[in-house]
Structure formats: C-alpha cells, structure tokens
Backbone as numpy.savetxt, mean C-alpha at the origin, in Angstrom:
# Nx Ny Nz CAx CAy CAz Cx Cy Cz
-16.22 -18.79 -7.43 -15.47 -18.97 -6.77 -14.58 -17.56 -6.68
-14.24 -16.27 -5.63 -13.21 -16.06 -6.37 -11.97 -16.42 -6.33
-10.85 -15.48 -6.60 -9.47 -15.69 -7.06 -9.23 -14.70 -5.89
-8.33 -15.01 -5.78 -6.72 -14.51 -4.79 -6.95 -13.19 -4.80
-6.52 -12.81 -6.32 -6.92 -11.21 -6.45 -8.13 -10.29 -6.74
-9.27 -10.91 -6.55 -10.27 -10.35 -6.55 -10.56 -10.07 -5.24
-10.14 -11.10 -3.60 -10.29 -11.10 -2.86 -9.29 -9.62 -2.43
-8.24 -9.83 -2.80 -7.29 -8.69 -2.50 -7.80 -7.18 -2.65
-8.56 -7.23 -4.12 -9.24 -6.10 -4.57 -10.44 -5.76 -3.59
-10.95 -6.87 -3.24 -12.28 -6.09 -2.30 -11.61 -6.16 -1.07
-10.43 -6.36 -0.07 -9.70 -5.69 1.27 -9.22 -4.34 0.44
-8.41 -4.33 -0.87 -8.28 -2.93 -0.93 -8.96 -1.90 -0.89
-10.35 -2.07 -1.32 -11.48 -1.22 -1.44 -11.96 -0.96 -0.09
-11.52 -1.38 0.64 -12.14 -0.79 2.09 -10.81 -0.54 2.58
-9.86 -0.06 2.41 -9.28 1.18 3.01 -9.48 2.49 2.89
-9.49 3.06 3.90 -10.73 4.32 4.26 -9.14 5.46 3.76
-10.03 6.63 3.12 -9.00 7.57 2.56 -8.03 7.90 3.77
-6.72 8.45 3.63 -6.37 9.05 4.68 -5.35 7.97 5.48
-5.76 6.76 4.99 -5.10 5.25 5.51 -4.07 4.32 4.72
-3.60 3.55 4.98 -2.22 2.94 4.26 -2.31 1.20 5.35
-2.42 0.62 4.30 -2.81 -1.08 4.95 -1.16 -1.74 4.29
-0.29 -2.61 4.92 0.24 -2.86 4.56 0.35 -4.34 3.31
1.09 -4.96 2.63 0.95 -5.63 2.16 0.63 -7.78 2.34
1.25 -7.25 3.71 1.08 -8.94 4.73 -0.61 -8.38 5.11
-1.09 -7.27 5.67 -2.13 -6.72 6.10 -3.03 -7.47 4.95
-2.57 -7.03 3.76 -3.78 -7.10 2.85 -4.14 -8.67 2.63
-3.07 -9.26 2.30 -2.87 -10.94 1.83 -3.43 -11.89 3.43
-3.36 -10.74 5.02 -3.93 -11.63 5.55 -5.24 -11.56 5.47
-5.89 -10.24 5.60 -7.38 -9.89 4.93 -7.74 -10.88 4.23
-7.01 -10.89 3.09 -7.83 -11.77 1.92 -7.84 -13.70 1.99
-7.21 -13.46 3.70 -6.88 -15.36 3.42 -6.13 -15.94 3.60
-5.14 -15.33 3.20 -3.87 -16.05 2.88 -2.82 -14.93 3.50
-2.20 -15.44 4.81 -1.25 -14.24 5.17 0.19 -14.87 4.32
0.42 -15.29 4.46 1.94 -15.71 4.04 1.83 -15.51 2.30
1.38 -14.69 1.90 1.23 -14.30 0.43 1.04 -12.83 -0.07
1.97 -11.90 0.86 1.90 -10.70 1.20 2.86 -10.35 -0.90
3.67 -11.27 -1.05 4.26 -11.00 -2.44 3.31 -10.76 -3.67
2.29 -12.01 -3.72 1.03 -12.03 -4.79 0.53 -11.11 -4.36
-0.40 -9.91 -3.75 -0.70 -8.87 -3.10 -0.24 -7.67 -4.01
1.31 -8.21 -4.10 1.99 -6.64 -4.68 1.66 -7.53 -6.66
1.38 -8.24 -6.65 0.93 -9.10 -8.04 -0.44 -8.44 -8.56
-0.91 -8.78 -7.51 -2.33 -8.43 -8.10 -2.95 -7.15 -8.51
-2.04 -6.49 -7.43 -2.14 -4.77 -7.50 -1.75 -4.57 -8.73
-0.68 -4.93 -9.14 0.66 -4.15 -10.25 -0.77 -4.63 -11.31
-1.45 -5.81 -11.57 -2.43 -5.70 -12.34 -4.12 -5.30 -12.00
-4.24 -3.95 -11.20 -5.08 -4.05 -10.73 -6.07 -3.39 -12.51
-7.04 -3.71 -12.26 -8.03 -4.30 -13.16 -8.99 -2.10 -13.45
-8.81 -1.52 -11.81 -9.73 -0.74 -12.32 -8.80 0.43 -11.41
-7.30 0.85 -12.29 -6.88 2.39 -11.02 -7.74 3.38 -11.25
-7.56 4.50 -9.52 -8.26 4.82 -9.72 -10.04 5.15 -9.15
-9.96 3.24 -9.12 -10.98 2.71 -8.12 -11.17 1.82 -7.09
-9.95 1.04 -7.42 -9.21 0.21 -6.64 -7.80 0.44 -5.80
-8.19 1.37 -5.60 -6.91 2.25 -4.59 -5.82 1.61 -3.86
-4.73 1.11 -4.78 -3.50 0.77 -4.67 -2.90 1.13 -4.26
-2.51 2.24 -4.42 -2.10 3.65 -3.67 -1.87 3.34 -2.08
-2.79 2.93 -1.57 -2.98 2.77 -0.22 -2.44 1.69 0.77
-1.47 0.67 0.06 -0.59 -0.41 -0.12 0.51 0.51 -0.25
1.42 -0.60 1.40 2.72 0.09 1.26 3.43 -1.46 2.29
4.72 -0.85 2.29 5.87 -2.19 3.08 5.42 -1.97 4.57
5.74 -2.98 4.94 5.66 -2.91 6.27 6.44 -2.30 7.27
7.35 -1.31 6.31 8.12 -0.08 7.77 7.33 1.14 7.21
6.23 0.85 5.76 5.93 2.45 5.57 6.55 2.88 4.24
7.00 1.90 4.12 8.04 2.26 2.55 7.32 2.10 1.44
7.76 2.81 0.26 6.62 2.32 -0.89 7.13 2.02 -2.06
6.35 1.13 -2.90 7.47 0.27 -4.05 7.59 1.24 -4.94
8.78 0.65 -5.36 9.54 1.08 -5.77 9.42 1.29 -7.53
8.32 0.25 -7.93 7.76 -0.03 -8.99 6.25 0.49 -8.83
5.89 1.03 -8.16 4.55 1.60 -7.89 3.77 1.61 -9.84
2.88 0.81 -10.07 2.47 0.39 -11.31 1.74 1.88 -12.10
1.77 2.95 -11.56 0.65 3.70 -11.91 1.59 5.11 -11.72
2.59 5.17 -11.79 3.28 6.23 -11.93 4.13 6.60 -10.94
4.97 5.64 -10.83 5.86 5.44 -9.53 5.76 6.20 -8.39
6.89 5.47 -7.57 6.84 6.00 -6.27 6.36 7.77 -5.77
7.05 8.20 -6.34 6.47 10.06 -6.49 4.93 9.65 -6.49
4.33 9.12 -7.21 2.56 9.07 -7.47 2.20 9.16 -6.45
2.57 8.09 -6.46 1.91 7.74 -4.74 2.24 8.37 -3.97
3.03 8.89 -3.78 3.54 9.95 -2.49 2.64 10.85 -2.65
2.24 11.53 -3.92 1.15 12.60 -4.00 0.35 12.04 -3.98
-0.40 10.95 -4.36 -1.84 10.93 -4.29 -2.33 10.47 -2.76
-0.68 10.12 -1.97 -1.53 9.93 -0.31 -1.50 10.88 0.08
-0.38 11.82 0.09 -0.10 13.19 0.34 -1.53 13.75 0.40
-2.49 14.32 -0.76 -3.07 14.78 -0.97 -4.59 13.88 -0.04
-4.21 12.93 0.51 -5.60 12.20 1.23 -5.14 12.56 2.53
-4.03 13.34 3.25 -3.49 13.63 4.55 -2.61 12.28 5.03
-2.15 11.69 4.50 -1.37 10.60 4.60 0.35 11.06 5.08
0.68 10.78 6.21 1.54 11.73 6.86 3.31 11.21 6.47
4.22 11.52 5.92 5.56 10.98 6.29 6.28 11.26 7.00
7.91 10.46 7.23 8.66 10.97 8.31 9.58 10.32 7.50
11.02 11.14 7.87 12.27 10.85 7.74 12.88 9.47 7.83
13.56 9.13 7.35 14.13 7.75 7.11 15.00 7.66 8.60
15.54 6.85 9.17 15.94 7.08 10.12 17.26 7.11 10.08
18.27 7.48 10.62 20.07 7.27 9.99 20.07 6.40 9.45
21.30 6.41 8.64 21.35 5.26 7.93 20.72 3.93 7.78
18.88 4.09 7.40 18.26 3.37 6.91 18.00 4.09 5.71
17.49 2.81 4.45 17.28 3.60 3.48 16.11 2.65 3.41
14.70 3.65 3.28 13.34 3.22 2.99 12.83 3.77 2.00
11.56 2.85 1.42 11.22 4.12 0.08 12.19 5.43 -0.52
10.99 5.71 -1.34 11.17 6.73 -2.47 12.08 8.19 -1.44
13.10 8.19 -1.78 13.81 9.53 -1.28 13.90 9.47 0.28
14.11 8.01 0.55 14.18 7.42 2.59 12.37 8.06 3.11
11.88 8.06 2.40 10.45 8.85 3.67 9.79 8.03 3.44
9.01 7.53 4.65 8.14 6.31 4.68 6.77 7.08 5.04
5.32 6.26 5.29 4.43 6.84 5.55 4.60 6.50 6.95
4.02 7.80 8.32 4.07 7.64 8.97 3.01 6.56 10.13
3.21 5.31 10.59 2.12 3.96 10.38 2.21 4.18 11.58
2.39 4.70 13.11 1.65 4.89 14.03 0.45 5.62 13.31
0.06 6.88 12.85 -0.26 7.12 12.52 -1.70 7.01 11.09
-1.52 6.10 10.32 -1.81 6.47 9.65 -2.05 5.08 9.00
-1.64 4.02 9.83 -2.11 2.56 9.75 -3.10 2.13 9.70
-4.11 1.30 8.69 -5.65 1.19 8.76 -5.58 0.07 9.55
-6.54 -0.05 11.01 -6.91 -1.01 12.03 -7.90 -1.54 11.70
-8.01 -2.22 11.10 -9.11 -3.42 9.83 -9.63 -4.26 10.67
C-alpha cells in the first residue's frame, strides 16, 4: 500500500517543466484534498531532490514557501525562472512570497 508521501511524490513528478501546482492541488490529486499542509511535510523530506521537482509546488496565491528545504525561496525562484515560470510583483499592500513576488498562476498553473 502506498503512503501519502509516496502519492505526493508521484503527483509532483508529473508536474511539467515550466508549470507549478499548489499544495492544495497536489493534496487533492494525491487523494486527500484537505491535507495541503502534509504535502509540505512530505516535500520537506523529499528523498530525491532534483528528481522529485518539489520546487514546482507553491502556495495558492503563487507565493513561495519561506522554508523551501533545498536552498530557500530565492533558490526555488531561480529554479522556476530557469524553467520559464513567470513571476509578477505583489499588489499594493499585499505581502506575498519572497520579496513580494509570486508566480503568475494565470500563465503557469498546471492544469492536471
């Protein structure tokens, strides 16, 4: 029987280069739509960094996790930009993500 973490890794492996998924989206696709927080726990323990592309998972507003386990949010942003993921500045008065920038979900959200 597959564990929840194994299901998460299987979903994240399917996220195409140049797109992102949200923690909630990954949780739903792994069969547990209310477990977005546990997706984060699973990805923090990613057994195959670089193989399982956990950098492609972002918050529902497109912001990056401040505790990205494999180099911090700036490293996550660099990895995403290298794949062609587009970032947008924050709306006035909104604090989102590293430096306030967030992924343009209109253009880059994975349509699983």
